[in-house]
Amino acid sequence: MINIALPKGRLGERVYAAFEKAGFACPSIKENNRKLIFENAESGVRYFWVKPSDVSIYVERGAADIGVCGKDILEEYAPDVYELLDLKTGVCRMAVAAKKGFYDDGERTLKVATKFVRVAKRFYAQKGRDIDVIKLNGSIEIAPILGLSDVIVDIVETGTTLKENDLEVVETVFPISARLIANKAAFKFNTAEIERLLAGVKKLLEETGDSL
Ligand code: PRP
């Protein structure tokens, strides 16, 4: 039985559809209920719906054998897992943004609001720029508007949230997409099954021109 942690939401549903096509179906997952665990003994899979930012925790600790999470989470938490495949979906970017026209003259410590503290610290350390990190848990875009911070480091997908709050991207930190990850020990024990899933998904990516 392979245990698979999927991120709750549209991305997870899209990934499930791909896994189903790759031969890892679990029809009960489509029942419209509040259950979080679904199993199909025939195809040897058990799926869990978990909070997207928690997938790597389940996989790292072996509660799930494989899972799907964003590159943002891998960069921030650096879980000890194998990153097996770029699923080329859930595409967005980590970016620095600020109020329109903001210019960093470098003369004082830069105030940076973010959910991604390690990403922000690493990014500015590489530039040798002193920062004061303000950890927030959501609605990061409000911080520069209220003067809580000079800039934010956050995920930008369509850019709508920035635009509607009169902010703009200053620079891109790194591109993001969903990744298939595996628990290291589980990969050793279930190599054949995980490789079979991997091959099925890779084939699908080829057939669809990278759009799951
Ligand atoms: C994310 C991110 C931005 C928004 C970007 O927030 O933090 O706020 O999506 O998307 P866009 O460029 O398409 O507008 P999320 O919805 O995850 O909520 P959050 O406020 O809790 O971070």
XYZ file of N, CA, C and O and ligand atoms in Angstrom:
870
model
N 0.845 -1.203 0.000
C 0.000 0.000 0.000
C 0.884 1.258 0.000
O 1.730 1.419 0.881
N 0.673 2.139 -0.995
C 1.409 3.408 -1.002
C 0.525 4.490 -0.381
O -0.644 4.642 -0.758
N 1.078 5.216 0.583
C 0.359 6.318 1.225
C 0.748 7.627 0.559
O 1.937 7.960 0.500
N -0.265 8.347 0.071
C 0.006 9.561 -0.703
C -0.669 10.764 -0.048
O -1.889 10.775 0.132
N 0.121 11.779 0.305
C -0.437 13.007 0.881
C -0.634 14.024 -0.236
O 0.312 14.385 -0.940
N -1.886 14.465 -0.393
C -2.190 15.456 -1.429
C -2.615 16.762 -0.768
O -3.283 16.749 0.267
N -2.264 17.904 -1.379
C -2.690 19.183 -0.824
C -4.178 19.404 -1.097
O -4.621 19.271 -2.246
N -4.912 19.700 -0.041
C -6.347 19.957 -0.186
C -6.543 21.133 -1.138
O -5.820 22.116 -1.056
N -7.510 21.025 -2.041
C -7.782 22.150 -2.944
C -7.638 21.761 -4.402
O -7.435 20.590 -4.735
N -7.719 22.791 -5.248
C -7.744 22.538 -6.688
C -6.484 21.854 -7.210
O -6.531 20.956 -8.037
N -5.327 22.281 -6.690
C -4.069 21.667 -7.135
C -4.068 20.164 -6.826
O -3.759 19.340 -7.680
N -4.489 19.829 -5.609
C -4.523 18.417 -5.200
C -5.461 17.613 -6.068
O -5.167 16.471 -6.438
N -6.604 18.219 -6.415
C -7.575 17.502 -7.251
C -7.007 17.241 -8.648
O -7.195 16.172 -9.228
N -6.286 18.247 -9.166
C -5.674 18.085 -10.490
C -4.614 16.974 -10.445
O -4.513 16.138 -11.343
N -3.846 16.963 -9.380
C -2.793 15.953 -9.254
C -3.416 14.565 -9.088
O -2.962 13.592 -9.697
N -4.510 14.484 -8.304
C -5.171 13.184 -8.151
C -5.597 12.656 -9.526
O -5.391 11.477 -9.846
N -6.191 13.528 -10.332
C -6.652 13.102 -11.663
C -5.496 12.519 -12.476
O -5.659 11.527 -13.196
N -4.329 13.116 -12.332
C -3.153 12.622 -13.062
C -2.726 11.253 -12.507
O -2.414 10.328 -13.266
N -2.726 11.115 -11.185
C -2.337 9.845 -10.569
C -3.337 8.748 -10.957
O -2.969 7.596 -11.161
N -4.591 9.131 -11.066
C -5.630 8.173 -11.465
C -5.317 7.645 -12.867
O -5.317 6.437 -13.104
N -4.988 8.574 -13.766
C -4.664 8.168 -15.144
C -3.406 7.304 -15.169
O -3.215 6.480 -16.055
N -2.523 7.529 -14.217
C -1.274 6.754 -14.178
C -1.475 5.370 -13.563
O -0.521 4.626 -13.376
N -2.738 5.036 -13.207
C -3.025 3.695 -12.704
C -3.164 3.598 -11.195
O -3.162 2.513 -10.635
N -3.270 4.752 -10.531
C -3.381 4.748 -9.069
C -4.724 5.337 -8.637
O -4.792 6.285 -7.861
N -5.791 4.743 -9.182
C -7.134 5.264 -8.931
C -7.634 4.910 -7.541
O -7.251 3.898 -6.959
N -8.501 5.774 -7.038
C -9.161 5.528 -5.759
C -10.524 6.223 -5.848
O -10.684 7.357 -5.385
N -11.503 5.552 -6.504
C -12.772 6.215 -6.842
C -13.476 6.868 -5.648
O -14.121 7.898 -5.820
N -13.324 6.300 -4.453
C -14.050 6.840 -3.301
C -13.644 8.280 -2.977
O -14.370 9.013 -2.311
N -12.493 8.704 -3.481
C -12.014 10.063 -3.195
C -12.962 11.113 -3.791
O -12.986 12.261 -3.359
N -13.745 10.683 -4.786
C -14.628 11.643 -5.452
C -15.966 11.803 -4.738
O -16.784 12.629 -5.138
N -16.171 11.000 -3.678
C -17.409 11.157 -2.900
C -17.392 12.535 -2.271
O -16.362 12.987 -1.793
N -18.554 13.157 -2.303
C -18.606 14.519 -1.780
C -18.856 14.492 -0.268
O -19.968 14.623 0.186
N -17.804 14.288 0.496
C -17.977 14.287 1.950
C -16.746 14.914 2.616
O -15.876 15.435 1.938
N -16.725 14.877 3.930
C -15.637 15.546 4.656
C -14.550 14.573 5.091
O -13.703 14.919 5.903
N -14.582 13.360 4.527
C -13.536 12.396 4.884
C -12.179 12.880 4.371
O -12.096 13.578 3.366
N -11.131 12.485 5.056
C -9.797 12.958 4.675
C -8.883 11.818 4.213
O -7.811 12.052 3.678
N -9.332 10.585 4.431
C -8.512 9.433 4.032
C -9.325 8.507 3.131
O -10.467 8.178 3.456
N -8.744 8.121 2.002
C -9.433 7.251 1.038
C -8.487 6.146 0.602
O -7.313 6.405 0.339
N -9.052 4.944 0.511
C -8.192 3.801 0.241
C -8.767 2.950 -0.888
O -9.974 2.830 -1.014
N -7.886 2.391 -1.699
C -8.316 1.422 -2.704
C -7.342 0.247 -2.675
O -6.222 0.350 -3.191
N -7.783 -0.826 -2.024
C -6.901 -1.982 -1.834
C -6.467 -2.559 -3.179
O -5.329 -3.002 -3.341
N -7.394 -2.511 -4.178
C -7.097 -3.083 -5.497
C -5.878 -2.442 -6.161
O -5.003 -3.128 -6.663
N -5.862 -1.106 -6.174
C -4.699 -0.460 -6.811
C -3.606 -0.146 -5.783
O -2.567 0.435 -6.131
N -3.845 -0.540 -4.537
C -2.784 -0.421 -3.523
C -2.426 0.996 -3.133
O -1.244 1.315 -2.932
N -3.435 1.853 -3.043
C -3.150 3.242 -2.653
C -4.052 3.724 -1.522
O -5.204 3.295 -1.397
N -3.503 4.605 -0.736
C -4.295 5.296 0.273
C -3.938 6.778 0.139
O -2.753 7.136 0.160
N -4.962 7.618 -0.076
C -4.730 9.058 -0.226
C -5.165 9.800 1.027
O -6.191 9.458 1.623
N -4.414 10.858 1.391
C -4.828 11.756 2.479
C -4.913 13.166 1.923
O -4.022 13.594 1.196
N -5.957 13.889 2.315
C -6.001 15.328 2.003
C -5.431 16.072 3.198
O -5.950 15.958 4.310
N -4.368 16.821 2.989
C -3.800 17.584 4.109
C -3.594 19.039 3.698
O -3.621 19.388 2.518
N -3.397 19.889 4.705
C -3.149 21.300 4.421
C -1.884 21.385 3.555
O -0.872 20.748 3.882
N -1.910 22.153 2.457
C -0.770 22.164 1.536
C 0.586 22.349 2.220
O 1.553 21.651 1.898
N 0.651 23.238 3.195
C 1.946 23.493 3.836
C 2.370 22.367 4.787
O 3.481 22.376 5.298
N 1.475 21.385 5.020
C 1.819 20.268 5.913
C 2.271 19.012 5.160
O 2.785 18.077 5.779
N 2.088 18.973 3.838
C 2.412 17.750 3.080
C 3.830 17.269 3.362
O 4.067 16.086 3.640
N 4.796 18.186 3.337
C 6.196 17.761 3.498
C 6.466 17.198 4.893
O 7.375 16.388 5.070
N 5.679 17.615 5.880
C 5.857 17.080 7.241
C 5.434 15.610 7.267
O 6.139 14.750 7.795
N 4.288 15.308 6.653
C 3.816 13.914 6.592
C 4.826 13.040 5.865
O 5.104 11.920 6.268
N 5.361 13.568 4.775
C 6.291 12.766 3.966
C 7.633 12.617 4.684
O 8.180 11.518 4.767
N 8.153 13.690 5.231
C 9.466 13.611 5.894
C 9.432 12.605 7.044
O 10.362 11.834 7.244
N 8.324 12.591 7.793
C 8.236 11.722 8.962
C 7.685 10.329 8.630
O 7.494 9.507 9.521
N 7.392 10.077 7.348
C 7.009 8.735 6.933
C 5.539 8.388 7.133
O 5.135 7.250 6.930
N 4.712 9.361 7.554
C 3.276 9.100 7.675
C 2.685 8.953 6.272
O 1.678 8.276 6.079
N 3.319 9.597 5.305
C 2.985 9.399 3.886
C 4.271 8.968 3.181
O 5.363 9.405 3.555
N 4.136 8.089 2.172
C 5.320 7.647 1.423
C 5.725 8.686 0.390
O 6.905 8.940 0.167
N 4.704 9.252 -0.258
C 4.968 10.309 -1.234
C 3.935 11.417 -1.032
O 2.932 11.239 -0.332
N 4.170 12.552 -1.681
C 3.232 13.661 -1.555
C 3.535 14.712 -2.602
O 4.508 14.584 -3.368
N 2.702 15.736 -2.610
C 2.864 16.804 -3.588
C 2.867 18.138 -2.849
O 1.936 18.434 -2.100
N 3.941 18.884 -3.040
C 3.977 20.200 -2.379
C 4.710 21.204 -3.245
O 5.433 20.842 -4.168
N 4.492 22.473 -2.940
C 5.087 23.552 -3.733
C 6.569 23.714 -3.428
O 7.040 23.417 -2.334
N 7.299 24.216 -4.425
C 8.734 24.475 -4.248
C 8.958 25.506 -3.131
O 10.001 25.500 -2.470
N 7.977 26.374 -2.894
C 8.088 27.371 -1.819
C 8.294 26.696 -0.464
O 9.126 27.113 0.344
N 7.542 25.618 -0.240
C 7.630 24.902 1.035
C 8.984 24.200 1.144
O 9.619 24.194 2.197
N 9.445 23.621 0.029
C 10.741 22.928 0.053
C 11.871 23.921 0.332
O 12.801 23.639 1.085
N 11.773 25.112 -0.245
C 12.804 26.137 -0.030
C 12.757 26.675 1.401
O 13.784 26.969 1.996
N 11.567 26.808 1.958
C 11.442 27.393 3.293
C 11.813 26.401 4.399
O 12.519 26.737 5.329
N 11.322 25.178 4.288
C 11.505 24.227 5.389
C 12.604 23.203 5.143
O 12.991 22.487 6.063
N 13.093 23.117 3.914
C 14.154 22.163 3.550
C 13.935 20.787 4.195
O 14.805 20.283 4.918
N 12.773 20.160 3.980
C 12.544 18.848 4.578
C 13.508 17.816 3.988
O 13.938 17.946 2.834
N 13.821 16.790 4.796
C 14.759 15.747 4.356
C 13.980 14.693 3.563
O 13.612 13.644 4.085
N 13.675 15.020 2.312
C 12.885 14.134 1.437
C 13.550 14.117 0.055
O 14.401 14.960 -0.228
N 13.148 13.164 -0.776
C 13.587 13.193 -2.172
C 12.606 14.029 -2.975
O 11.383 13.865 -2.826
N 13.140 14.911 -3.821
C 12.280 15.644 -4.747
C 12.359 14.878 -6.061
O 13.391 14.852 -6.709
N 11.246 14.200 -6.423
C 11.313 13.273 -7.552
C 10.989 13.905 -8.900
O 11.545 13.521 -9.921
N 10.041 14.844 -8.901
C 9.576 15.335 -10.201
C 8.923 16.710 -10.089
O 8.178 16.975 -9.145
N 9.216 17.551 -11.071
C 8.526 18.840 -11.202
C 7.231 18.563 -11.961
O 7.265 18.137 -13.116
N 6.093 18.782 -11.306
C 4.807 18.448 -11.923
C 4.308 19.553 -12.860
O 3.249 19.411 -13.494
N 5.063 20.656 -12.938
C 4.790 21.742 -13.894
C 3.381 22.311 -13.748
O 2.822 22.859 -14.694
N 2.822 22.143 -12.573
C 1.503 22.726 -12.323
C 1.601 23.523 -11.023
O 2.620 23.455 -10.334
N 0.572 24.302 -10.713
C 0.657 25.158 -9.536
C 1.779 26.178 -9.714
O 2.515 26.503 -8.782
N 1.909 26.671 -10.936
C 3.032 27.552 -11.261
C 2.794 28.978 -10.739
O 1.736 29.566 -10.971
N 3.757 29.492 -10.026
C 3.725 30.886 -9.554
C 5.170 31.267 -9.231
O 6.086 30.598 -9.692
N 5.387 32.341 -8.495
C 6.773 32.688 -8.147
C 6.842 33.322 -6.769
O 5.859 33.890 -6.299
N 8.006 33.214 -6.159
C 8.282 33.927 -4.918
C 8.856 35.261 -5.359
O 9.757 35.301 -6.201
N 8.310 36.348 -4.807
C 8.781 37.650 -5.275
C 8.862 38.656 -4.135
O 8.194 38.518 -3.105
N 9.699 39.659 -4.356
C 9.732 40.821 -3.477
C 8.778 41.831 -4.102
O 8.810 42.056 -5.312
N 7.897 42.414 -3.280
C 6.986 43.433 -3.798
C 6.952 44.606 -2.829
O 7.294 44.468 -1.650
N 6.562 45.743 -3.361
C 6.513 46.958 -2.537
C 5.487 47.921 -3.124
O 4.934 47.661 -4.206
N 5.275 49.028 -2.399
C 4.354 50.044 -2.920
C 4.931 50.576 -4.221
O 6.152 50.698 -4.369
N 4.060 50.939 -5.154
C 4.517 51.438 -6.451
C 5.523 52.561 -6.249
O 5.291 53.468 -5.447
N 6.622 52.495 -6.964
C 7.619 53.562 -6.899
C 8.596 53.427 -5.742
O 9.499 54.252 -5.601
N 8.467 52.386 -4.919
C 9.394 52.231 -3.787
C 10.820 52.034 -4.290
O 11.070 51.278 -5.224
N 11.760 52.737 -3.643
C 13.164 52.562 -4.003
C 13.965 52.316 -2.726
O 13.847 53.095 -1.765
N 14.735 51.249 -2.697
C 15.545 50.925 -1.525
C 16.899 51.611 -1.672
O 17.742 51.170 -2.444
N 17.100 52.687 -0.911
C 18.378 53.405 -1.032
C 19.485 52.735 -0.210
O 20.634 53.189 -0.207
N 19.122 51.674 0.531
C 20.128 50.899 1.257
C 20.679 51.591 2.491
O 21.643 51.122 3.092
N 20.083 52.691 2.876
C 20.665 53.448 3.990
C 20.237 52.979 5.375
O 20.894 53.278 6.361
N 19.111 52.284 5.436
C 18.726 51.758 6.756
C 18.239 50.319 6.596
O 18.003 49.856 5.481
N 18.091 49.642 7.739
C 17.644 48.247 7.723
C 16.304 48.151 6.987
O 15.386 48.930 7.262
N 16.235 47.195 6.079
C 15.006 47.041 5.290
C 14.003 46.183 6.057
O 14.334 45.083 6.506
N 12.779 46.694 6.205
C 11.749 45.919 6.911
C 11.007 45.027 5.907
O 10.424 45.519 4.946
N 11.049 43.721 6.163
C 10.501 42.739 5.226
C 9.411 41.923 5.916
O 9.690 41.215 6.884
N 8.185 42.000 5.430
C 7.100 41.187 5.992
C 6.919 39.947 5.125
O 6.933 40.029 3.890
N 6.759 38.789 5.764
C 6.647 37.539 5.003
C 6.173 36.380 5.864
O 6.288 36.415 7.084
N 5.651 35.375 5.172
C 5.391 34.084 5.809
C 6.652 33.226 5.703
O 6.816 32.259 6.409
N 7.519 33.579 4.739
C 8.679 32.745 4.378
C 9.966 33.350 4.942
O 10.780 33.922 4.195
N 10.140 33.192 6.253
C 11.236 33.841 6.960
C 12.610 33.374 6.470
O 13.499 34.187 6.207
N 12.768 32.061 6.309
C 14.086 31.561 5.892
C 14.407 31.965 4.464
O 15.545 32.302 4.136
N 13.395 31.927 3.609
C 13.604 32.332 2.211
C 14.034 33.795 2.165
O 15.003 34.155 1.480
N 13.343 34.634 2.927
C 13.651 36.071 2.913
C 15.057 36.318 3.463
O 15.851 37.065 2.867
N 15.380 35.658 4.577
C 16.710 35.873 5.188
C 17.816 35.448 4.233
O 18.810 36.145 4.065
N 17.639 34.292 3.599
C 18.662 33.775 2.683
C 18.838 34.708 1.479
O 19.945 35.032 1.073
N 17.701 35.164 0.944
C 17.732 36.015 -0.242
C 18.512 37.306 0.039
O 19.385 37.702 -0.736
N 18.224 37.947 1.173
C 18.896 39.216 1.458
C 20.315 39.010 1.975
O 21.172 39.874 1.786
N 20.574 37.863 2.626
C 21.941 37.577 3.092
C 22.869 37.476 1.882
O 24.003 37.962 1.902
N 22.353 36.850 0.799
C 23.160 36.712 -0.423
C 23.517 38.075 -1.008
O 24.522 38.247 -1.666
N 22.660 39.043 -0.783
C 22.916 40.400 -1.292
C 23.711 41.230 -0.292
O 24.056 42.373 -0.570
N 23.892 40.679 0.922
C 24.586 41.425 1.962
C 23.752 42.600 2.463
O 24.281 43.610 2.925
N 22.426 42.448 2.382
C 21.536 43.545 2.791
C 20.952 43.230 4.164
O 20.401 42.141 4.377
N 21.074 44.171 5.077
C 20.522 44.027 6.431
C 19.011 44.115 6.409
O 18.470 45.074 5.850
N 18.345 43.136 7.038
C 16.880 43.238 7.083
C 16.338 42.967 8.483
O 16.977 42.329 9.308
N 15.126 43.460 8.678
C 14.370 43.180 9.892
C 13.160 42.391 9.400
O 12.321 42.930 8.672
N 13.101 41.084 9.738
C 12.009 40.251 9.222
C 10.805 40.314 10.146
O 10.933 40.114 11.356
N 9.644 40.564 9.574
C 8.396 40.564 10.336
C 7.582 39.383 9.844
O 7.133 39.357 8.695
N 7.432 38.380 10.712
C 6.717 37.156 10.294
C 5.217 37.380 10.402
O 4.704 37.712 11.464
N 4.529 37.207 9.279
C 3.066 37.278 9.274
C 2.523 35.931 8.804
O 3.266 35.111 8.257
N 1.236 35.729 8.984
C 0.649 34.436 8.609
C -0.295 34.493 7.420
O -0.773 33.467 6.949
N -0.584 35.684 6.929
C -1.458 35.811 5.769
C -1.712 37.287 5.495
O -1.244 38.154 6.250
N -2.433 37.567 4.395
C -2.715 38.961 4.000
C -1.460 39.823 4.082
O -1.494 40.957 4.560
N -0.359 39.290 3.594
C 0.945 39.957 3.698
C 0.927 41.326 3.009
O 1.616 42.253 3.414
N 0.100 41.422 1.967
C 0.089 42.638 1.142
C -0.273 43.890 1.933
O 0.020 45.001 1.509
N -0.935 43.714 3.068
C -1.332 44.880 3.864
C -0.113 45.570 4.495
O -0.120 46.786 4.699
N 0.930 44.799 4.793
C 2.065 45.318 5.570
C 2.678 46.615 5.006
O 2.809 47.591 5.752
N 3.046 46.661 3.716
C 3.641 47.911 3.229
C 2.638 49.061 3.147
O 3.005 50.233 3.291
N 1.375 48.722 2.963
C 0.354 49.777 2.868
C 0.215 50.495 4.208
O 0.091 51.712 4.263
N 0.284 49.738 5.282
C 0.129 50.326 6.612
C 1.459 50.785 7.209
O 1.510 51.233 8.348
N 2.545 50.616 6.466
C 3.845 51.056 6.964
C 4.479 50.079 7.944
O 5.453 50.410 8.618
N 3.917 48.881 8.024
C 4.506 47.862 8.898
C 5.842 47.386 8.321
O 6.761 47.044 9.047
N 5.935 47.361 6.999
C 7.188 46.951 6.355
C 7.445 47.796 5.112
O 6.539 48.490 4.629
N 8.696 47.723 4.614
C 9.026 48.409 3.351
C 8.627 47.535 2.167
O 8.114 48.020 1.160
N 8.916 46.239 2.310
C 8.640 45.298 1.214
C 8.008 44.040 1.792
O 7.990 43.845 3.005
N 7.517 43.184 0.893
C 7.057 41.855 1.300
C 7.797 40.821 0.446
O 8.236 41.133 -0.666
N 7.935 39.629 0.985
C 8.394 38.492 0.186
C 7.230 37.518 0.222
O 6.852 37.032 1.293
N 6.617 37.292 -0.937
C 5.391 36.493 -0.943
C 5.204 35.816 -2.300
O 5.926 36.095 -3.252
N 4.183 34.970 -2.341
C 3.871 34.267 -3.574
C 3.024 35.159 -4.485
O 2.058 35.776 -4.033
N 3.422 35.230 -5.736
C 2.634 35.966 -6.733
C 2.223 34.965 -7.800
O 3.078 34.264 -8.362
N 0.921 34.892 -8.047
C 0.467 33.973 -9.088
C -0.004 34.795 -10.279
O 0.716 34.978 -11.246
N -1.199 35.351 -10.198
C -1.696 36.168 -11.309
C -1.249 37.627 -11.174
O -1.291 38.378 -12.143
N -0.880 38.027 -9.968
C -0.510 39.431 -9.730
C -1.694 40.294 -9.334
O -1.545 41.486 -9.042
N -2.878 39.694 -9.309
C -4.096 40.453 -9.011
C -4.073 41.057 -7.609
O -4.431 42.224 -7.418
N -3.651 40.267 -6.624
C -3.642 40.775 -5.240
C -2.732 41.993 -5.129
O -3.101 42.993 -4.498
N -1.571 41.937 -5.755
C -0.657 43.091 -5.710
C -1.309 44.291 -6.379
O -1.360 45.387 -5.817
N -1.837 44.073 -7.566
C -2.412 45.165 -8.349
C -3.546 45.854 -7.591
O -3.605 47.080 -7.504
N -4.400 45.029 -7.010
C -5.565 45.610 -6.331
C -5.191 46.317 -5.040
O -6.009 46.989 -4.435
N -3.952 46.147 -4.614
C -3.498 46.842 -3.401
C -2.384 47.844 -3.708
O -1.637 48.249 -2.810
N -2.298 48.249 -4.996
C -1.307 49.246 -5.433
C 0.132 48.871 -5.098
O 0.934 49.737 -4.729
N 0.416 47.598 -5.221
C 1.794 47.146 -5.009
C 2.331 46.633 -6.344
O 1.554 46.364 -7.263
N 3.657 46.486 -6.421
C 4.234 45.915 -7.641
C 5.431 45.051 -7.304
O 6.067 45.218 -6.251
N 5.732 44.126 -8.210
C 6.892 43.252 -8.011
C 8.169 44.065 -8.175
O 8.307 44.828 -9.126
N 9.095 43.903 -7.227
C 10.399 44.551 -7.320
C 11.389 43.577 -7.974
O 12.135 43.943 -8.864
N 11.383 42.351 -7.512
C 12.193 41.311 -8.161
C 11.683 39.916 -7.821
O 11.002 39.722 -6.816
N 12.015 38.973 -8.703
C 11.619 37.579 -8.480
C 12.697 36.884 -7.662
O 13.886 37.059 -7.924
N 12.267 36.108 -6.665
C 13.226 35.376 -5.836
C 13.497 34.004 -6.460
O 14.635 33.619 -6.650
N 12.426 33.259 -6.768
C 12.578 32.004 -7.527
C 11.223 31.571 -8.070
O 10.186 31.927 -7.521
N 11.227 30.797 -9.165
C 9.965 30.291 -9.701
C 9.463 29.116 -8.855
O 10.276 28.395 -8.259
N 8.163 28.951 -8.814
C 7.549 27.884 -7.996
C 6.670 27.005 -8.878
O 6.005 27.504 -9.788
N 6.684 25.709 -8.582
C 5.693 24.798 -9.151
C 5.568 23.624 -8.191
O 6.380 23.491 -7.268
N 4.558 22.783 -8.412
C 4.334 21.644 -7.513
C 5.374 20.557 -7.778
O 5.747 20.312 -8.935
N 5.843 19.932 -6.717
C 6.840 18.865 -6.841
C 6.315 17.581 -6.211
O 5.633 17.627 -5.189
N 6.683 16.445 -6.846
C 6.384 15.142 -6.248
C 7.560 14.808 -5.331
O 8.708 14.813 -5.767
N 7.250 14.565 -4.055
C 8.319 14.268 -3.104
C 8.110 12.875 -2.497
O 6.986 12.364 -2.495
N 9.185 12.286 -1.982
C 9.078 10.948 -1.393
C 9.866 10.869 -0.095
O 10.920 11.497 0.041
N 9.338 10.096 0.819
C 10.060 9.754 2.045
C 11.257 8.888 1.639
O 11.115 7.975 0.820
N 12.423 9.160 2.216
C 13.634 8.471 1.764
C 13.588 6.958 1.997
O 13.938 6.179 1.120
N 13.148 6.538 3.189
C 13.099 5.096 3.484
C 12.015 4.426 2.646
O 12.226 3.344 2.082
N 10.850 5.087 2.530
C 9.743 4.516 1.760
C 10.148 4.335 0.295
O 9.764 3.352 -0.350
N 10.954 5.255 -0.212
C 11.381 5.152 -1.609
C 12.257 3.902 -1.804
O 12.149 3.208 -2.807
N 13.066 3.622 -0.796
C 13.933 2.451 -0.862
C 13.099 1.154 -0.875
O 13.346 0.239 -1.629
N 12.073 1.120 -0.001
C 11.270 -0.102 0.130
C 10.243 -0.276 -0.980
O 9.873 -1.393 -1.320
N 9.746 0.823 -1.512
C 8.692 0.748 -2.539
C 9.172 1.296 -3.880
O 8.383 1.866 -4.634
N 10.446 1.135 -4.168
C 11.008 1.753 -5.374
C 10.181 1.438 -6.624
O 9.831 2.346 -7.379
N 9.830 0.147 -6.796
C 9.163 -0.252 -8.042
C 7.816 0.455 -8.190
O 7.513 1.007 -9.262
N 7.024 0.477 -7.119
C 5.704 1.106 -7.184
C 5.823 2.611 -7.423
O 5.110 3.192 -8.248
N 6.726 3.243 -6.683
C 6.875 4.697 -6.822
C 7.408 5.039 -8.216
O 6.951 5.982 -8.854
N 8.328 4.224 -8.708
C 8.854 4.444 -10.070
C 7.745 4.276 -11.109
O 7.734 4.956 -12.131
N 6.822 3.345 -10.843
C 5.724 3.107 -11.786
C 4.828 4.356 -11.837
O 4.422 4.808 -12.913
N 4.549 4.920 -10.681
C 3.753 6.149 -10.637
C 4.487 7.286 -11.345
O 3.921 8.010 -12.165
N 5.771 7.385 -11.038
C 6.610 8.429 -11.626
C 6.598 8.339 -13.156
O 6.397 9.337 -13.853
N 6.756 7.116 -13.670
C 6.782 6.916 -15.122
C 5.438 7.300 -15.730
O 5.379 7.953 -16.788
N 4.338 6.902 -15.043
C 3.001 7.215 -15.547
C 2.775 8.720 -15.622
O 2.235 9.238 -16.608
N 3.194 9.431 -14.591
C 2.979 10.882 -14.555
C 3.876 11.573 -15.583
O 3.455 12.497 -16.284
N 5.127 11.085 -15.714
C 6.040 11.669 -16.712
C 5.456 11.521 -18.124
O 5.500 12.448 -18.929
N 4.884 10.348 -18.392
C 4.300 10.073 -19.705
C 3.152 11.047 -19.964
O 3.026 11.628 -21.048
N 2.336 11.233 -18.918
C 1.200 12.151 -19.017
C 1.670 13.582 -19.313
O 1.091 14.295 -20.136
N 2.745 13.989 -18.633
C 3.286 15.334 -18.851
C 3.746 15.481 -20.303
O 3.527 16.514 -20.932
N 4.370 14.409 -20.820
C 4.827 14.445 -22.217
C 3.637 14.562 -23.163
O 3.623 15.376 -24.073
N 2.605 13.742 -22.893
C 1.440 13.723 -23.790
C 0.668 15.040 -23.772
O 0.083 15.454 -24.774
N 0.645 15.694 -22.614
C -0.177 16.916 -22.487
C 0.654 18.171 -22.680
O 0.146 19.282 -22.513
N 1.946 18.036 -23.009
C 2.790 19.206 -23.133
C 2.914 19.946 -21.813
O 2.738 21.158 -21.738
N 3.177 19.176 -20.751
C 3.404 19.730 -19.411
C 2.207 20.398 -18.763
O 2.373 21.317 -17.961
N 0.990 19.981 -19.141
C -0.128 20.593 -18.395
C -1.036 19.511 -17.831
O -1.850 18.936 -18.543
N -0.833 19.232 -16.580
C -1.608 18.171 -15.923
C -3.077 18.578 -15.817
O -3.388 19.726 -15.613
C -1.425 33.860 -1.899
C -0.310 34.873 -1.776
C -0.918 36.124 -2.331
C -1.855 35.588 -3.396
C -1.228 35.754 -4.744
O -2.272 34.070 -0.826
O 0.100 35.004 -0.419
O -1.627 36.829 -1.346
O -2.060 34.194 -3.131
O -2.087 35.382 -5.791
P -2.368 36.334 -7.050
O -1.058 36.861 -7.537
O -3.024 35.418 -8.046
O -3.279 37.427 -6.603
P -3.299 33.001 -0.293
O -4.525 33.041 -1.123
O -2.627 31.683 -0.178
O -3.649 33.602 1.144
P -2.784 34.257 2.304
O -3.266 35.662 2.368
O -3.164 33.451 3.488
O -1.328 34.172 1.995
